[in-house]
mmCIF file of C-alpha atoms in Angstrom:
data_model
loop_
_atom_site.group_PDB
_atom_site.id
_atom_site.type_symbol
_atom_site.label_atom_id
_atom_site.label_comp_id
_atom_site.label_asym_id
_atom_site.label_seq_id
_atom_site.Cartn_x
_atom_site.Cartn_y
_atom_site.Cartn_z
ATOM 1 C CA MET A 105 99.985 56.092 96.663
ATOM 2 C CA GLU A 106 99.523 58.559 93.878
ATOM 3 C CA ARG A 107 102.691 59.624 92.160
ATOM 4 C CA ALA A 108 103.505 63.277 92.817
ATOM 5 C CA LEU A 109 103.260 65.467 89.756
ATOM 6 C CA ALA A 110 106.626 66.534 88.434
ATOM 7 C CA VAL A 111 107.128 70.298 88.387
ATOM 8 C CA PRO A 112 108.704 71.293 85.055
ATOM 9 C CA ARG A 113 111.833 73.415 85.220
ATOM 10 C CA LEU A 114 111.593 76.775 83.519
ATOM 11 C CA PRO A 115 114.205 77.523 80.878
ATOM 12 C CA PRO A 116 117.018 79.827 81.987
ATOM 13 C CA HIS A 117 116.679 83.524 81.234
ATOM 14 C CA ASP A 118 118.467 84.618 78.065
ATOM 15 C CA PRO A 119 121.417 86.713 79.312
ATOM 16 C CA GLY A 120 121.395 88.581 76.007
ATOM 17 C CA ILE A 121 118.039 90.191 76.846
ATOM 18 C CA PRO A 122 118.226 92.864 79.563
ATOM 19 C CA ALA A 123 115.797 92.376 82.419
ATOM 20 C CA LEU A 124 114.361 94.409 85.255
ATOM 21 C CA SER A 125 114.520 92.820 88.688
ATOM 22 C CA VAL A 126 111.435 93.751 90.716
ATOM 23 C CA VAL A 127 109.939 93.038 94.113
ATOM 24 C CA ASP A 128 106.158 93.156 94.562
ATOM 25 C CA MET A 129 104.722 94.266 97.911
ATOM 26 C CA HIS A 130 101.419 95.622 99.153
ATOM 27 C CA THR A 131 100.247 97.858 101.974
ATOM 28 C CA GLY A 132 96.637 97.472 103.022
ATOM 29 C CA GLY A 133 95.904 95.767 99.710
ATOM 30 C CA GLU A 134 97.458 98.487 97.538
ATOM 31 C CA PRO A 135 100.257 97.061 95.354
ATOM 32 C CA LEU A 136 103.781 98.352 95.043
ATOM 33 C CA ARG A 137 106.184 97.078 92.386
ATOM 34 C CA ILE A 138 109.723 98.099 93.333
ATOM 35 C CA VAL A 139 112.416 98.114 90.646
ATOM 36 C CA LEU A 140 115.395 96.541 92.358
ATOM 37 C CA ALA A 141 117.820 96.437 89.427
ATOM 38 C CA GLY A 142 118.054 96.796 85.667
ATOM 39 C CA CYS A 143 116.630 100.287 85.194
ATOM 40 C CA PRO A 144 118.735 102.571 82.977
ATOM 41 C CA GLU A 145 120.296 105.585 84.656
ATOM 42 C CA VAL A 146 117.764 108.298 85.416
ATOM 43 C CA ALA A 147 119.691 111.496 84.757
ATOM 44 C CA GLY A 148 119.254 114.792 86.597
ATOM 45 C CA PRO A 149 120.917 116.824 89.367
ATOM 46 C CA THR A 150 117.844 116.732 91.633
ATOM 47 C CA LEU A 151 115.065 114.257 92.296
ATOM 48 C CA LEU A 152 112.492 116.484 90.580
ATOM 49 C CA ALA A 153 114.820 116.743 87.568
ATOM 50 C CA LYS A 154 115.079 112.942 87.525
ATOM 51 C CA ARG A 155 111.266 112.759 87.602
ATOM 52 C CA ARG A 156 111.101 115.017 84.542
ATOM 53 C CA TYR A 157 113.812 112.979 82.783
ATOM 54 C CA MET A 158 112.024 109.693 83.351
ATOM 55 C CA ARG A 159 108.752 111.138 82.059
ATOM 56 C CA GLN A 160 110.449 112.410 78.905
ATOM 57 C CA HIS A 161 112.921 109.592 78.150
ATOM 58 C CA LEU A 162 111.988 106.412 80.042
ATOM 59 C CA ASP A 163 108.211 106.389 80.058
ATOM 60 C CA HIS A 164 108.224 103.108 78.116
ATOM 61 C CA LEU A 165 109.520 101.453 81.295
ATOM 62 C CA ARG A 166 106.594 102.793 83.304
ATOM 63 C CA ARG A 167 104.126 101.459 80.754
ATOM 64 C CA ARG A 168 105.831 98.082 80.695
ATOM 65 C CA LEU A 169 105.825 97.793 84.479
ATOM 66 C CA MET A 170 102.342 99.129 85.136
ATOM 67 C CA PHE A 171 100.155 97.820 82.310
ATOM 68 C CA GLU A 172 99.008 94.355 81.293
ATOM 69 C CA PRO A 173 100.166 91.673 80.808
ATOM 70 C CA ARG A 174 102.707 92.247 83.604
ATOM 71 C CA GLY A 175 100.608 94.723 85.568
ATOM 72 C CA HIS A 176 97.093 96.128 85.564
ATOM 73 C CA ARG A 177 95.442 99.552 85.465
ATOM 74 C CA ASP A 178 95.634 99.899 89.257
ATOM 75 C CA MET A 179 99.287 98.828 89.568
ATOM 76 C CA TYR A 180 101.636 101.170 91.402
ATOM 77 C CA GLY A 181 105.416 101.292 91.167
ATOM 78 C CA ALA A 182 108.611 102.722 92.601
ATOM 79 C CA VAL A 183 111.985 103.278 90.948
ATOM 80 C CA LEU A 184 114.859 103.730 93.388
ATOM 81 C CA VAL A 185 117.340 106.458 92.439
ATOM 82 C CA PRO A 186 120.183 108.330 94.156
ATOM 83 C CA SER A 187 119.213 111.453 96.099
ATOM 84 C CA GLU A 188 121.047 114.759 96.201
ATOM 85 C CA LEU A 189 120.163 115.092 99.901
ATOM 86 C CA PRO A 190 123.029 113.893 102.132
ATOM 87 C CA GLU A 191 120.644 112.754 104.878
ATOM 88 C CA ALA A 192 118.527 110.567 102.536
ATOM 89 C CA HIS A 193 119.107 106.812 102.486
ATOM 90 C CA LEU A 194 117.417 106.543 99.081
ATOM 91 C CA GLY A 195 115.445 108.514 96.530
ATOM 92 C CA VAL A 196 112.300 107.241 94.864
ATOM 93 C CA LEU A 197 110.178 108.013 91.813
ATOM 94 C CA PHE A 198 106.556 106.865 92.005
ATOM 95 C CA LEU A 199 104.787 105.366 88.969
ATOM 96 C CA HIS A 200 101.089 104.871 88.215
ATOM 97 C CA ASN A 201 98.781 104.343 85.246
ATOM 98 C CA GLU A 202 99.017 107.949 84.067
ATOM 99 C CA GLY A 203 102.485 109.090 85.041
ATOM 100 C CA TYR A 204 104.487 110.076 88.093
ATOM 101 C CA SER A 205 103.193 111.227 91.468
ATOM 102 C CA SER A 206 104.907 113.449 94.002
ATOM 103 C CA MET A 207 104.158 111.406 97.131
ATOM 104 C CA CYS A 208 102.772 108.008 98.073
ATOM 105 C CA GLY A 209 102.173 107.042 101.697
ATOM 106 C CA HIS A 210 101.459 103.358 101.157
ATOM 107 C CA ALA A 211 104.682 103.114 99.148
ATOM 108 C CA VAL A 212 106.698 104.859 101.874
ATOM 109 C CA LEU A 213 105.380 102.355 104.435
ATOM 110 C CA ALA A 214 106.378 99.451 102.184
ATOM 111 C CA LEU A 215 109.738 100.979 101.233
ATOM 112 C CA GLY A 216 110.642 101.416 104.898
ATOM 113 C CA ARG A 217 110.441 97.674 105.432
ATOM 114 C CA PHE A 218 111.999 96.939 102.045
ATOM 115 C CA ALA A 219 115.011 99.213 102.671
ATOM 116 C CA LEU A 220 115.726 97.621 106.038
ATOM 117 C CA ASP A 221 115.297 93.993 104.957
ATOM 118 C CA PHE A 222 117.205 94.401 101.671
ATOM 119 C CA GLY A 223 120.141 96.167 103.307
ATOM 120 C CA LEU A 224 119.649 99.616 101.764
ATOM 121 C CA VAL A 225 120.180 101.182 105.201
ATOM 122 C CA PRO A 226 122.757 100.242 107.854
ATOM 123 C CA ALA A 227 121.507 97.409 110.042
ATOM 124 C CA PRO A 228 120.511 98.767 113.466
ATOM 125 C CA PRO A 229 122.082 97.338 116.625
ATOM 126 C CA ALA A 230 120.455 94.162 117.923
ATOM 127 C CA ASP A 231 118.845 95.963 120.870
ATOM 128 C CA VAL A 232 117.222 98.698 118.702
ATOM 129 C CA ARG A 233 113.488 98.199 118.279
ATOM 130 C CA GLU A 234 112.805 100.835 115.583
ATOM 131 C CA ALA A 235 114.925 101.770 112.575
ATOM 132 C CA ARG A 236 114.715 105.099 110.764
ATOM 133 C CA VAL A 237 114.744 105.187 106.969
ATOM 134 C CA ASN A 238 115.021 108.603 105.276
ATOM 135 C CA ILE A 239 113.232 108.437 101.931
ATOM 136 C CA HIS A 240 113.563 111.325 99.492
ATOM 137 C CA CYS A 241 110.248 111.613 97.646
ATOM 138 C CA PRO A 242 109.553 114.192 94.922
ATOM 139 C CA CYS A 243 107.630 116.245 97.518
ATOM 140 C CA GLY A 244 110.551 116.217 99.970
ATOM 141 C CA LEU A 245 112.251 114.126 102.629
ATOM 142 C CA VAL A 246 109.990 111.693 104.478
ATOM 143 C CA ALA A 247 111.159 109.736 107.526
ATOM 144 C CA ALA A 248 109.864 106.185 107.869
ATOM 145 C CA PHE A 249 110.207 104.298 111.151
ATOM 146 C CA VAL A 250 110.248 100.503 110.994
ATOM 147 C CA GLU A 251 109.723 98.303 114.036
ATOM 148 C CA CYS A 252 112.490 95.731 114.035
ATOM 149 C CA GLU A 253 114.062 92.875 115.914
ATOM 150 C CA GLY A 254 117.541 91.522 115.330
ATOM 151 C CA GLY A 255 118.030 93.992 112.494
ATOM 152 C CA ARG A 256 114.962 92.765 110.564
ATOM 153 C CA SER A 257 111.537 94.362 110.196
ATOM 154 C CA ARG A 258 108.844 93.304 112.649
ATOM 155 C CA GLY A 259 105.450 94.864 113.312
ATOM 156 C CA ARG A 260 104.215 98.242 112.202
ATOM 157 C CA VAL A 261 105.761 100.945 110.033
ATOM 158 C CA ARG A 262 105.022 104.666 110.415
ATOM 159 C CA PHE A 263 106.154 107.811 108.612
ATOM 160 C CA HIS A 264 106.512 111.507 109.390
ATOM 161 C CA SER A 265 105.096 113.511 106.498
ATOM 162 C CA VAL A 266 106.244 116.615 104.722
ATOM 163 C CA PRO A 267 104.252 119.668 105.905
ATOM 164 C CA ALA A 268 100.579 119.266 104.994
ATOM 165 C CA PHE A 269 98.008 122.029 104.615
ATOM 166 C CA ALA A 270 94.527 123.016 103.478
ATOM 167 C CA LEU A 271 94.611 124.964 100.215
ATOM 168 C CA ALA A 272 90.888 125.773 99.869
ATOM 169 C CA THR A 273 87.784 124.976 101.898
ATOM 170 C CA ASP A 274 84.148 125.033 100.783
ATOM 171 C CA LEU A 275 85.199 125.818 97.232
ATOM 172 C CA LEU A 276 82.076 126.023 95.073
ATOM 173 C CA VAL A 277 82.511 123.875 91.956
ATOM 174 C CA ASP A 278 80.024 123.113 89.186
ATOM 175 C CA VAL A 279 80.223 119.350 88.620
ATOM 176 C CA PRO A 280 78.516 118.064 85.436
ATOM 177 C CA GLY A 281 75.711 115.698 86.329
ATOM 178 C CA HIS A 282 75.754 116.737 89.988
ATOM 179 C CA GLY A 283 75.407 120.515 89.992
ATOM 180 C CA LYS A 284 77.231 123.008 92.193
ATOM 181 C CA MET A 285 78.796 121.676 95.361
ATOM 182 C CA ALA A 286 81.366 122.648 97.958
ATOM 183 C CA VAL A 287 84.669 120.758 97.902
ATOM 184 C CA ASP A 288 87.846 121.073 99.928
ATOM 185 C CA ILE A 289 91.390 120.891 98.576
ATOM 186 C CA ALA A 290 94.321 119.886 100.759
ATOM 187 C CA TYR A 291 97.941 118.830 100.370
ATOM 188 C CA GLY A 292 99.706 115.872 101.968
ATOM 189 C CA GLY A 293 102.644 115.547 99.587
ATOM 190 C CA ALA A 294 100.121 115.683 96.716
ATOM 191 C CA PHE A 295 96.933 117.694 96.240
ATOM 192 C CA TYR A 296 93.509 116.094 96.619
ATOM 193 C CA ALA A 297 89.925 117.311 96.289
ATOM 194 C CA PHE A 298 87.649 116.112 99.108
ATOM 195 C CA VAL A 299 83.892 115.674 98.913
ATOM 196 C CA SER A 300 81.396 113.627 100.880
ATOM 197 C CA ALA A 301 79.609 110.793 99.105
ATOM 198 C CA GLU A 302 76.290 112.185 100.287
ATOM 199 C CA ARG A 303 76.778 115.322 98.193
ATOM 200 C CA LEU A 304 77.152 113.038 95.191
ATOM 201 C CA GLY A 305 74.009 111.090 96.047
ATOM 202 C CA LEU A 306 75.996 108.001 97.051
ATOM 203 C CA ASP A 307 76.705 105.918 100.126
ATOM 204 C CA ILE A 308 80.430 105.321 100.609
ATOM 205 C CA CYS A 309 79.885 101.859 102.094
ATOM 206 C CA SER A 310 77.221 100.438 99.775
ATOM 207 C CA ALA A 311 77.704 102.206 96.431
ATOM 208 C CA LYS A 312 79.295 100.348 93.549
ATOM 209 C CA THR A 313 82.952 101.182 93.091
ATOM 210 C CA ARG A 314 82.263 102.124 89.459
ATOM 211 C CA ASP A 315 79.711 104.734 90.568
ATOM 212 C CA LEU A 316 82.149 106.180 93.099
ATOM 213 C CA VAL A 317 84.895 106.300 90.465
ATOM 214 C CA ASP A 318 82.658 108.071 87.946
ATOM 215 C CA ALA A 319 81.564 110.658 90.521
ATOM 216 C CA ALA A 320 85.107 111.242 91.808
ATOM 217 C CA SER A 321 86.401 111.657 88.254
ATOM 218 C CA ALA A 322 83.699 114.222 87.498
ATOM 219 C CA VAL A 323 84.715 116.207 90.577
ATOM 220 C CA MET A 324 88.387 116.011 89.643
ATOM 221 C CA GLU A 325 87.842 117.274 86.098
ATOM 222 C CA ALA A 326 85.599 120.074 87.359
ATOM 223 C CA VAL A 327 88.177 121.250 89.901
ATOM 224 C CA LYS A 328 90.957 121.149 87.297
ATOM 225 C CA ALA A 329 88.874 123.289 84.944
ATOM 226 C CA GLN A 330 87.657 125.807 87.524
ATOM 227 C CA PHE A 331 90.466 126.187 90.087
ATOM 228 C CA LYS A 332 94.210 126.698 89.746
ATOM 229 C CA ILE A 333 96.287 124.462 91.992
ATOM 230 C CA SER A 334 99.454 126.146 93.236
ATOM 231 C CA HIS A 335 102.094 124.878 95.619
ATOM 232 C CA PRO A 336 103.873 127.704 97.491
ATOM 233 C CA GLU A 337 107.366 126.357 96.804
ATOM 234 C CA SER A 338 107.400 124.294 93.593
ATOM 235 C CA GLU A 339 105.582 124.361 90.285
ATOM 236 C CA ASP A 340 106.425 120.652 89.883
ATOM 237 C CA LEU A 341 104.038 119.938 92.771
ATOM 238 C CA SER A 342 101.235 122.212 91.535
ATOM 239 C CA PHE A 343 98.723 119.702 90.207
ATOM 240 C CA LEU A 344 95.590 117.933 91.400
ATOM 241 C CA TYR A 345 96.446 114.269 91.902
ATOM 242 C CA GLY A 346 93.083 112.785 92.861
ATOM 243 C CA THR A 347 89.673 113.031 94.480
ATOM 244 C CA ILE A 348 88.860 111.455 97.826
ATOM 245 C CA VAL A 349 85.200 110.672 98.454
ATOM 246 C CA THR A 350 84.460 110.395 102.173
ATOM 247 C CA ASP A 351 81.673 109.319 104.497
ATOM 248 C CA GLY A 352 81.449 112.955 105.661
ATOM 249 C CA LYS A 353 82.423 112.049 109.240
ATOM 250 C CA ASP A 354 85.137 114.654 109.674
ATOM 251 C CA THR A 355 84.374 115.518 113.295
ATOM 252 C CA TYR A 356 86.617 113.546 115.633
ATOM 253 C CA SER A 357 85.380 110.123 116.656
ATOM 254 C CA GLU A 358 86.963 106.946 117.989
ATOM 255 C CA GLU A 359 85.201 105.105 115.159
ATOM 256 C CA PRO A 360 87.055 104.888 111.816
ATOM 257 C CA THR A 361 86.074 107.292 109.071
ATOM 258 C CA THR A 362 85.819 105.750 105.601
ATOM 259 C CA ASN A 363 86.992 107.060 102.229
ATOM 260 C CA ILE A 364 87.954 105.997 98.722
ATOM 261 C CA CYS A 365 90.666 107.646 96.647
ATOM 262 C CA VAL A 366 90.453 107.868 92.854
ATOM 263 C CA PHE A 367 93.622 109.277 91.310
ATOM 264 C CA ALA A 368 95.538 109.597 88.040
ATOM 265 C CA ASP A 369 93.512 107.982 85.209
ATOM 266 C CA GLU A 370 90.630 106.665 87.345
ATOM 267 C CA GLN A 371 93.017 104.500 89.353
ATOM 268 C CA VAL A 372 91.516 103.200 92.614
ATOM 269 C CA ASP A 373 93.596 102.959 95.774
ATOM 270 C CA ARG A 374 92.922 99.757 97.719
ATOM 271 C CA SER A 375 94.427 101.288 100.877
ATOM 272 C CA PRO A 376 93.057 104.354 102.702
ATOM 273 C CA THR A 377 95.739 106.373 100.785
ATOM 274 C CA GLY A 378 98.678 107.544 102.872
ATOM 275 C CA SER A 379 99.213 110.983 101.337
ATOM 276 C CA GLY A 380 95.431 111.446 101.097
ATOM 277 C CA VAL A 381 94.942 110.633 104.777
ATOM 278 C CA THR A 382 97.781 113.037 105.561
ATOM 279 C CA ALA A 383 95.969 115.786 103.632
ATOM 280 C CA ARG A 384 92.659 114.866 105.270
ATOM 281 C CA ILE A 385 94.191 115.142 108.745
ATOM 282 C CA ALA A 386 95.578 118.580 107.845
ATOM 283 C CA LEU A 387 92.136 119.585 106.590
ATOM 284 C CA GLN A 388 90.375 118.385 109.753
ATOM 285 C CA TYR A 389 92.905 120.195 111.915
ATOM 286 C CA HIS A 390 92.484 123.361 109.849
ATOM 287 C CA LYS A 391 88.714 123.228 110.407
ATOM 288 C CA GLY A 392 89.098 122.733 114.148
ATOM 289 C CA LEU A 393 87.714 119.199 114.000
ATOM 290 C CA LEU A 394 90.908 117.507 115.143
ATOM 291 C CA GLU A 395 93.439 118.537 117.791
ATOM 292 C CA LEU A 396 97.182 118.052 117.803
ATOM 293 C CA ASN A 397 98.146 114.482 118.779
ATOM 294 C CA GLN A 398 94.528 113.324 118.530
ATOM 295 C CA THR A 399 94.612 109.963 116.781
ATOM 296 C CA ARG A 400 92.123 108.939 114.091
ATOM 297 C CA ASP A 401 91.573 105.769 112.094
ATOM 298 C CA PHE A 402 90.896 105.971 108.342
ATOM 299 C CA LYS A 403 89.377 102.983 106.543
ATOM 300 C CA SER A 404 89.377 102.073 102.869
ATOM 301 C CA SER A 405 85.884 101.523 101.486
ATOM 302 C CA THR A 406 87.251 98.981 98.993
ATOM 303 C CA THR A 407 89.241 96.622 101.244
ATOM 304 C CA GLY A 408 88.496 97.696 104.810
ATOM 305 C CA SER A 409 92.202 98.222 105.541
ATOM 306 C CA VAL A 410 92.992 100.934 108.081
ATOM 307 C CA PHE A 411 95.660 103.634 108.426
ATOM 308 C CA THR A 412 96.026 105.565 111.668
ATOM 309 C CA GLY A 413 97.362 109.088 111.909
ATOM 310 C CA LYS A 414 97.574 112.325 113.850
ATOM 311 C CA ALA A 415 98.776 115.902 113.441
ATOM 312 C CA VAL A 416 101.881 116.294 115.587
ATOM 313 C CA ARG A 417 103.251 119.781 114.955
ATOM 314 C CA VAL A 418 102.280 123.148 113.494
ATOM 315 C CA SER A 419 104.771 125.000 111.290
ATOM 316 C CA ASP A 420 105.059 127.697 108.647
ATOM 317 C CA SER A 421 107.701 125.884 106.585
ATOM 318 C CA CYS A 422 105.605 126.044 103.405
ATOM 319 C CA SER A 423 104.900 129.781 103.635
ATOM 320 C CA CYS A 424 101.437 128.863 104.860
ATOM 321 C CA PHE A 425 99.699 127.249 107.839
ATOM 322 C CA CYS A 426 100.981 123.663 107.889
ATOM 323 C CA VAL A 427 100.869 120.632 110.132
ATOM 324 C CA SER A 428 103.224 117.682 110.263
ATOM 325 C CA VAL A 429 101.419 114.343 110.254
ATOM 326 C CA LEU A 430 102.505 111.013 111.686
ATOM 327 C CA LEU A 431 100.799 108.074 109.984
ATOM 328 C CA TRP A 432 101.112 104.354 110.544
ATOM 329 C CA LYS A 433 99.708 100.928 109.800
ATOM 330 C CA LEU A 434 99.523 98.399 112.638
ATOM 331 C CA LYS A 435 100.125 95.400 110.379
ATOM 332 C CA ARG A 436 103.406 95.568 108.507
ATOM 333 C CA PRO A 437 103.453 95.880 104.683
ATOM 334 C CA GLU A 438 103.501 92.468 103.027
ATOM 335 C CA LEU A 439 106.355 91.239 100.871
ATOM 336 C CA GLY A 440 105.182 89.380 97.790
ATOM 337 C CA ILE A 441 107.319 87.957 95.007
ATOM 338 C CA ARG A 442 110.624 88.781 93.429
ATOM 339 C CA SER A 443 110.780 88.358 89.675
ATOM 340 C CA GLN A 444 112.420 89.469 86.472
ATOM 341 C CA LEU A 445 110.624 91.249 83.648
ATOM 342 C CA SER A 446 112.169 91.126 80.199
ATOM 343 C CA LYS A 447 112.981 94.500 78.687
ATOM 344 C CA GLU A 448 112.705 93.175 75.138
ATOM 345 C CA ASN A 449 110.531 95.528 73.056
ATOM 346 C CA PHE A 450 110.418 98.081 75.901
ATOM 347 C CA LYS A 451 111.011 100.838 73.368
ATOM 348 C CA ALA A 452 107.749 99.926 71.695
ATOM 349 C CA GLY A 453 105.967 100.056 75.033
ATOM 350 C CA LEU A 454 104.572 96.573 74.516
#
């Protein structure tokens, strides 16, 4: 019998070097690195003020968490912070390769499970089959609902979005290398530009990801240069976050509609993009292509993972025509590894 290989023991962590404790998860293939402990205090009276503080004073932590060798250019992160809202169970700041976003659906789905399983919310009674987790995102309060059994997560997670709306439809934009084309802009906690792959001379299912990224980036830069994004309630939310290239199948169908989201600094979302799907549902409802409580499936062109969603209510809470969107993933977000990252040389951003 062959002798089993001995597994060497790793040396203990030097207690003199501060460390960040993180948990890695993913939703539909899109990563989420959650900072569990070790982050310095993020100062500010409100969540948006904390977002500004972290950008100005703690950005070295974002770079350390997101970039190689501990991350990669498509890594996504979440820093848990206290919320000023009494009904919120937790506040969260979202991190990516360029900075800080205002909303992230795949992260909310993962954080719902994380909060329940790590005891950040009161354990529900044994006979309760769905636990509510109120997550304060920079865009507002988002309610996640986690299927559970015996106080632990089981099955799907869904969330009820902040009000979503169409900002502009058939906006004519001159895109270098592609000419003038009509794009739509909608909000689902963050603003996205929407364009069909066909208008870019591409096929969403067969085109190389690099070609889709280049085209989406060209659209994004053109929209930024030629159209002013404005949120009706907050200047902090008034920015274009990404471009979503679709298969153009916006009319309701029982078949999934496919898209790819390119956001921040050409970062590619492996999932269908929760806040992007929310915005896309609002856009389809605005155009009369989707009815209230009519369910649609949205598929990622990169991984094939699927989010399902529907518009559930019309409101005027954003001083404009809004819909509330309920979005879910049938398979629960996956928990990966828990680890510690040394904060040595964080100030240098190494």
